[in-house]
Amino acid sequence: MHRRTLAVWAFWAFLAPVTARAGERVGVVVEGPPEQVGSLRDLLRAEVENRGIVAVPLRGARLFEDEIPAWAEEAERMSVQRVIVLTVVPLESRIVFLMTDRRIPDLQAARAERITATSWDEADVLVPRLAEAVLGRQLVQATATLDRVAETETAAWQFLWGLGIPFGVAIRRDGQISYGAAVRLAFEMAQARVDLNLTSQFNAGPERLRYGNFALEAFWLALQKDVSPYLGGGLGYAVMEIGDVIQDLNGGLVFNIRGGVEFFRLQRWRLLLDVGVALPVFRMHRDSPSTRYWIPVFTTTLCFLW
């Protein structure tokens, strides 16, 4: 028991120097082009202090300096045990933002994360994300939302198109599973998506179904994360034929209600899994206009967009 207690104490003692605590004094320094250092240091200092940590600004060293940076000695004199270092490396067409949590005096890196930007205008988005990742001990990818994402990661507004595989059934007695193909065009925003959707379903059973639905739909996406549930619907035009009992090809307006989950929103392509029901305005007749059936259609779709 004593040995186990000692092991637990040693584990927490190791974590203590690298875990941000409210009221702790932490040095902040920016290494980069002189014309950008001041504004970036103010931004970094504000992000650190928003987490209840006392930020101590330190003067930066020259970029790519091989010797021990000047701020290391300054941090030691001011009794700062750790320093958050933001290093900015301009390239030809990109800017690399690298944030490192270093211990004093040995400058050992306890945590480091980086993001590549296309312009300086992205600094106000990327510096808070890096601070959240480094101080919170998580991957910088986990801090991404669609309103806090680099242009190199994705675009918040995108036109997408793709193909899907629908499975469904007409909601009636003896209804059988049908399958088919779908084509979808989509315009996606941070928390909304508008789809133009063409779905065709059929089966070859005795209660065979021939069904097509062309619809304009709009969806609300609940999260600005890589995975988000969504809910919505729209208006479409459908044609339907069912087996030997209801043989006439009928068509008319339908109201579509649909919901599902969208995966890989921070990538260049998407995977959608949704379920929906089409509620037709029209009725299907059998032998005479006096015998009519109102038949909704349930559909599950797996769709790839890019």
CSV table of N, CA and C in Angstrom, one decimal, residues 177-274:
chain,number,residue,atom,x,y,z
A,177,ILE,N,-38.5,-4.1,-48.1
A,177,ILE,CA,-37.3,-3.2,-48.2
A,177,ILE,C,-37.0,-2.9,-49.6
A,178,SER,N,-36.7,-1.7,-49.9
A,178,SER,CA,-36.2,-1.3,-51.2
A,178,SER,C,-34.9,-0.6,-51.1
A,179,TYR,N,-34.2,-0.5,-52.2
A,179,TYR,CA,-32.9,0.1,-52.3
A,179,TYR,C,-32.7,0.8,-53.6
A,180,GLY,N,-31.6,1.6,-53.7
A,180,GLY,CA,-31.4,2.3,-55.0
A,180,GLY,C,-30.2,3.2,-55.0
A,181,ALA,N,-30.3,4.4,-55.5
A,181,ALA,CA,-29.2,5.3,-55.6
A,181,ALA,C,-29.7,6.7,-55.4
A,182,ALA,N,-28.8,7.6,-54.9
A,182,ALA,CA,-29.1,9.0,-54.7
A,182,ALA,C,-28.0,9.9,-55.2
A,183,VAL,N,-28.3,11.1,-55.6
A,183,VAL,CA,-27.4,12.1,-56.0
A,183,VAL,C,-27.7,13.3,-55.2
A,184,ARG,N,-26.7,14.0,-54.6
A,184,ARG,CA,-26.9,15.1,-53.7
A,184,ARG,C,-26.0,16.2,-54.0
A,185,LEU,N,-26.5,17.4,-54.2
A,185,LEU,CA,-25.7,18.7,-54.2
A,185,LEU,C,-25.9,19.4,-52.9
A,186,ALA,N,-24.9,20.0,-52.3
A,186,ALA,CA,-25.0,20.6,-51.0
A,186,ALA,C,-24.2,21.9,-50.9
A,187,PHE,N,-24.8,22.9,-50.3
A,187,PHE,CA,-24.1,24.1,-49.9
A,187,PHE,C,-24.0,24.2,-48.4
A,188,GLU,N,-22.8,24.1,-47.8
A,188,GLU,CA,-22.7,24.0,-46.4
A,188,GLU,C,-22.1,25.2,-45.8
A,189,MET,N,-22.7,25.7,-44.7
A,189,MET,CA,-22.2,26.8,-43.9
A,189,MET,C,-21.9,26.3,-42.5
A,190,ALA,N,-21.5,27.2,-41.6
A,190,ALA,CA,-21.1,26.8,-40.3
A,190,ALA,C,-22.1,26.0,-39.5
A,191,GLN,N,-23.4,26.4,-39.5
A,191,GLN,CA,-24.4,25.6,-38.8
A,191,GLN,C,-25.6,25.4,-39.7
A,192,ALA,N,-25.5,25.3,-41.0
A,192,ALA,CA,-26.6,25.1,-41.8
A,192,ALA,C,-26.1,24.4,-43.1
A,193,ARG,N,-27.0,23.7,-43.8
A,193,ARG,CA,-26.7,23.0,-45.0
A,193,ARG,C,-27.9,23.0,-45.9
A,194,VAL,N,-27.8,23.3,-47.2
A,194,VAL,CA,-28.9,23.3,-48.1
A,194,VAL,C,-28.6,22.2,-49.1
A,195,ASP,N,-29.5,21.3,-49.3
A,195,ASP,CA,-29.3,20.1,-50.2
A,195,ASP,C,-30.3,20.1,-51.4
A,196,LEU,N,-29.9,19.7,-52.5
A,196,LEU,CA,-30.7,19.4,-53.7
A,196,LEU,C,-30.5,17.9,-53.9
A,197,ASN,N,-31.6,17.1,-53.6
A,197,ASN,CA,-31.4,15.7,-53.4
A,197,ASN,C,-32.4,15.0,-54.4
A,198,LEU,N,-31.8,14.0,-55.1
A,198,LEU,CA,-32.5,13.1,-56.0
A,198,LEU,C,-32.4,11.7,-55.6
A,199,THR,N,-33.5,11.0,-55.2
A,199,THR,CA,-33.4,9.7,-54.6
A,199,THR,C,-34.3,8.8,-55.5
A,200,SER,N,-33.8,7.6,-55.7
A,200,SER,CA,-34.6,6.6,-56.5
A,200,SER,C,-34.5,5.2,-55.7
A,201,GLN,N,-35.6,4.6,-55.4
A,201,GLN,CA,-35.7,3.4,-54.7
A,201,GLN,C,-36.5,2.4,-55.5
A,202,PHE,N,-36.2,1.1,-55.3
A,202,PHE,CA,-37.0,0.0,-56.0
A,202,PHE,C,-36.7,-1.3,-55.3
A,203,ASN,N,-37.5,-2.3,-55.5
A,203,ASN,CA,-37.3,-3.7,-55.2
A,203,ASN,C,-38.0,-4.6,-56.2
A,204,ALA,N,-37.7,-5.9,-56.1
A,204,ALA,CA,-38.2,-6.8,-57.1
A,204,ALA,C,-39.1,-7.8,-56.5
A,205,GLY,N,-39.6,-7.6,-55.3
A,205,GLY,CA,-40.6,-8.5,-54.7
A,205,GLY,C,-42.0,-8.4,-55.2
A,206,PRO,N,-42.9,-9.3,-54.7
A,206,PRO,CA,-44.3,-9.2,-55.2
A,206,PRO,C,-44.9,-7.9,-54.8
A,207,GLU,N,-44.5,-7.3,-53.8
A,207,GLU,CA,-45.0,-5.9,-53.4
A,207,GLU,C,-44.0,-4.9,-53.9
A,208,ARG,N,-43.6,-5.0,-55.1
A,208,ARG,CA,-42.5,-4.2,-55.6
A,208,ARG,C,-42.8,-2.7,-55.5
A,209,LEU,N,-41.7,-1.9,-55.3
A,209,LEU,CA,-41.9,-0.5,-55.1
A,209,LEU,C,-41.0,0.2,-56.2
A,210,ARG,N,-41.6,1.2,-56.9
A,210,ARG,CA,-40.9,2.1,-57.7
A,210,ARG,C,-41.1,3.5,-57.2
A,211,TYR,N,-40.0,4.1,-56.8
A,211,TYR,CA,-40.2,5.4,-56.0
A,211,TYR,C,-39.0,6.3,-56.4
A,212,GLY,N,-39.4,7.6,-56.7
A,212,GLY,CA,-38.4,8.6,-57.0
A,212,GLY,C,-38.8,9.9,-56.3
A,213,ASN,N,-37.8,10.6,-55.7
A,213,ASN,CA,-38.1,11.8,-54.9
A,213,ASN,C,-37.0,12.9,-55.3
A,214,PHE,N,-37.4,14.0,-55.8
A,214,PHE,CA,-36.5,15.1,-56.1
A,214,PHE,C,-36.9,16.3,-55.2
A,215,ALA,N,-36.0,16.7,-54.3
A,215,ALA,CA,-36.4,17.6,-53.2
A,215,ALA,C,-35.3,18.7,-53.0
A,216,LEU,N,-35.8,19.8,-52.5
A,216,LEU,CA,-34.9,20.9,-52.0
A,216,LEU,C,-35.1,20.9,-50.4
A,217,GLU,N,-34.0,20.7,-49.7
A,217,GLU,CA,-34.0,20.5,-48.3
A,217,GLU,C,-33.0,21.4,-47.6
A,218,ALA,N,-33.3,21.8,-46.3
A,218,ALA,CA,-32.5,22.6,-45.5
A,218,ALA,C,-32.3,22.0,-44.2
A,219,PHE,N,-31.1,22.1,-43.6
A,219,PHE,CA,-30.8,21.4,-42.3
A,219,PHE,C,-30.1,22.4,-41.4
A,220,TRP,N,-30.3,22.2,-40.1
A,220,TRP,CA,-29.6,22.8,-39.0
A,220,TRP,C,-28.6,21.9,-38.4
A,221,LEU,N,-27.3,22.3,-38.4
A,221,LEU,CA,-26.3,21.4,-37.8
A,221,LEU,C,-26.0,21.9,-36.4
A,222,ALA,N,-26.1,21.0,-35.4
A,222,ALA,CA,-26.1,21.4,-34.0
A,222,ALA,C,-24.7,21.8,-33.6
A,223,LEU,N,-23.6,21.3,-34.1
A,223,LEU,CA,-22.3,21.5,-33.6
A,223,LEU,C,-21.4,22.0,-34.7
A,224,GLN,N,-20.4,22.8,-34.4
A,224,GLN,CA,-19.4,23.2,-35.3
A,224,GLN,C,-18.1,22.4,-35.1
A,225,LYS,N,-18.3,21.1,-34.9
A,225,LYS,CA,-17.2,20.2,-34.7
A,225,LYS,C,-17.1,19.3,-35.9
A,226,ASP,N,-16.1,18.4,-35.8
A,226,ASP,CA,-15.8,17.4,-36.9
A,226,ASP,C,-17.0,16.5,-37.1
A,227,VAL,N,-17.8,16.2,-36.1
A,227,VAL,CA,-19.0,15.4,-36.1
A,227,VAL,C,-20.1,16.2,-35.6
A,228,SER,N,-21.2,16.2,-36.3
A,228,SER,CA,-22.4,17.0,-35.9
A,228,SER,C,-23.7,16.3,-36.3
A,229,PRO,N,-24.7,16.2,-35.3
A,229,PRO,CA,-26.0,15.8,-35.7
A,229,PRO,C,-26.7,16.9,-36.5
A,230,TYR,N,-27.7,16.6,-37.3
A,230,TYR,CA,-28.4,17.6,-38.0
A,230,TYR,C,-29.9,17.2,-38.1
A,231,LEU,N,-30.7,18.2,-38.4
A,231,LEU,CA,-32.1,18.0,-38.4
A,231,LEU,C,-32.7,19.0,-39.4
A,232,GLY,N,-33.7,18.6,-40.2
A,232,GLY,CA,-34.3,19.5,-41.1
A,232,GLY,C,-35.3,18.8,-42.0
A,233,GLY,N,-35.5,19.4,-43.2
A,233,GLY,CA,-36.5,18.8,-44.1
A,233,GLY,C,-36.7,19.7,-45.3
A,234,GLY,N,-37.7,19.4,-46.1
A,234,GLY,CA,-37.9,20.3,-47.3
A,234,GLY,C,-39.1,19.8,-48.0
A,235,LEU,N,-39.2,20.3,-49.2
A,235,LEU,CA,-40.4,20.1,-50.1
A,235,LEU,C,-39.8,19.4,-51.4
A,236,GLY,N,-40.5,18.4,-51.9
A,236,GLY,CA,-40.1,17.7,-53.1
A,236,GLY,C,-41.3,17.2,-53.9
A,237,TYR,N,-40.9,16.7,-55.1
A,237,TYR,CA,-41.9,16.0,-56.0
A,237,TYR,C,-41.5,14.6,-56.1
A,238,ALA,N,-42.5,13.7,-55.9
A,238,ALA,CA,-42.3,12.2,-55.9
A,238,ALA,C,-43.2,11.5,-56.8
A,239,VAL,N,-42.7,10.4,-57.4
A,239,VAL,CA,-43.5,9.5,-58.2
A,239,VAL,C,-43.4,8.1,-57.5
A,240,MET,N,-44.5,7.4,-57.6
A,240,MET,CA,-44.6,6.1,-56.9
A,240,MET,C,-45.4,5.1,-57.6
A,241,GLU,N,-45.0,3.8,-57.6
A,241,GLU,CA,-45.8,2.7,-58.1
A,241,GLU,C,-45.5,1.6,-57.1
A,242,ILE,N,-46.6,0.9,-56.7
A,242,ILE,CA,-46.4,-0.2,-55.8
A,242,ILE,C,-47.1,-1.5,-56.3
A,243,GLY,N,-46.3,-2.5,-56.6
A,243,GLY,CA,-46.7,-3.9,-56.9
A,243,GLY,C,-47.8,-4.1,-57.9
A,244,ASP,N,-48.5,-5.2,-57.7
A,244,ASP,CA,-49.6,-5.6,-58.5
A,244,ASP,C,-50.9,-5.1,-57.9
A,245,VAL,N,-50.9,-4.6,-56.7
A,245,VAL,CA,-52.1,-4.2,-56.1
A,245,VAL,C,-52.4,-2.7,-56.5
A,246,ILE,N,-51.4,-1.9,-56.4
A,246,ILE,CA,-51.6,-0.5,-56.8
A,246,ILE,C,-50.6,-0.2,-58.0
A,247,GLN,N,-51.2,-0.3,-59.2
A,247,GLN,CA,-50.3,-0.4,-60.3
A,247,GLN,C,-50.1,1.0,-61.0
A,248,ASP,N,-51.0,1.9,-60.8
A,248,ASP,CA,-50.9,3.2,-61.5
A,248,ASP,C,-49.7,4.0,-60.9
A,249,LEU,N,-49.0,4.6,-61.8
A,249,LEU,CA,-47.9,5.5,-61.4
A,249,LEU,C,-48.5,6.8,-60.9
A,250,ASN,N,-48.3,7.1,-59.7
A,250,ASN,CA,-48.9,8.3,-59.1
A,250,ASN,C,-47.7,9.3,-58.7
A,251,GLY,N,-48.0,10.6,-58.7
A,251,GLY,CA,-47.0,11.6,-58.4
A,251,GLY,C,-47.6,12.8,-57.8
A,252,GLY,N,-46.8,13.6,-57.1
A,252,GLY,CA,-47.3,14.8,-56.5
A,252,GLY,C,-46.3,15.3,-55.5
A,253,LEU,N,-46.6,16.3,-54.8
A,253,LEU,CA,-45.8,17.0,-53.8
A,253,LEU,C,-45.6,16.1,-52.5
A,254,VAL,N,-44.4,16.2,-51.9
A,254,VAL,CA,-44.2,15.4,-50.7
A,254,VAL,C,-43.4,16.4,-49.7
A,255,PHE,N,-43.7,16.2,-48.4
A,255,PHE,CA,-42.9,16.9,-47.4
A,255,PHE,C,-41.9,15.9,-46.8
A,256,ASN,N,-40.6,16.3,-46.9
A,256,ASN,CA,-39.6,15.4,-46.3
A,256,ASN,C,-39.1,15.9,-45.0
A,257,ILE,N,-39.1,15.0,-44.0
A,257,ILE,CA,-38.5,15.3,-42.7
A,257,ILE,C,-37.3,14.3,-42.5
A,258,ARG,N,-36.2,14.9,-42.2
A,258,ARG,CA,-34.9,14.1,-42.2
A,258,ARG,C,-34.0,14.6,-41.1
A,259,GLY,N,-33.2,13.7,-40.5
A,259,GLY,CA,-32.2,14.0,-39.5
A,259,GLY,C,-31.1,12.9,-39.6
A,260,GLY,N,-30.0,13.3,-39.1
A,260,GLY,CA,-28.9,12.3,-39.1
A,260,GLY,C,-27.6,12.9,-38.5
A,261,VAL,N,-26.5,12.3,-38.9
A,261,VAL,CA,-25.2,12.7,-38.4
A,261,VAL,C,-24.2,12.9,-39.5
A,262,GLU,N,-23.5,14.0,-39.5
A,262,GLU,CA,-22.5,14.3,-40.5
A,262,GLU,C,-21.1,14.2,-39.9
A,263,PHE,N,-20.3,13.4,-40.6
A,263,PHE,CA,-18.9,13.1,-40.1
A,263,PHE,C,-17.9,13.8,-41.0
A,264,PHE,N,-16.7,14.1,-40.4
A,264,PHE,CA,-15.6,14.7,-41.1
A,264,PHE,C,-15.9,16.1,-41.7
A,265,ARG,N,-16.5,17.0,-40.9
A,265,ARG,CA,-16.8,18.3,-41.3
A,265,ARG,C,-15.6,19.2,-41.5
A,266,LEU,N,-14.5,18.8,-40.8
A,266,LEU,CA,-13.3,19.6,-40.9
A,266,LEU,C,-12.3,19.1,-42.0
A,267,GLN,N,-12.8,18.1,-42.8
A,267,GLN,CA,-12.1,17.6,-44.0
A,267,GLN,C,-12.7,18.1,-45.3
A,268,ARG,N,-12.1,17.7,-46.4
A,268,ARG,CA,-12.5,18.1,-47.7
A,268,ARG,C,-13.7,17.3,-48.2
A,269,TRP,N,-14.0,16.3,-47.5
A,269,TRP,CA,-15.1,15.4,-47.9
A,269,TRP,C,-16.0,15.1,-46.7
A,270,ARG,N,-17.2,14.6,-46.9
A,270,ARG,CA,-18.1,14.3,-45.8
A,270,ARG,C,-18.7,12.9,-45.9
A,271,LEU,N,-19.1,12.4,-44.8
A,271,LEU,CA,-19.9,11.2,-44.7
A,271,LEU,C,-21.2,11.5,-44.0
A,272,LEU,N,-22.3,11.2,-44.6
A,272,LEU,CA,-23.6,11.5,-44.0
A,272,LEU,C,-24.4,10.2,-43.8
A,273,LEU,N,-25.0,10.1,-42.6
A,273,LEU,CA,-25.9,9.0,-42.4
A,273,LEU,C,-27.2,9.6,-41.8
A,274,ASP,N,-28.2,9.4,-42.6
A,274,ASP,CA,-29.5,10.0,-42.1
A,274,ASP,C,-30.7,9.1,-42.3
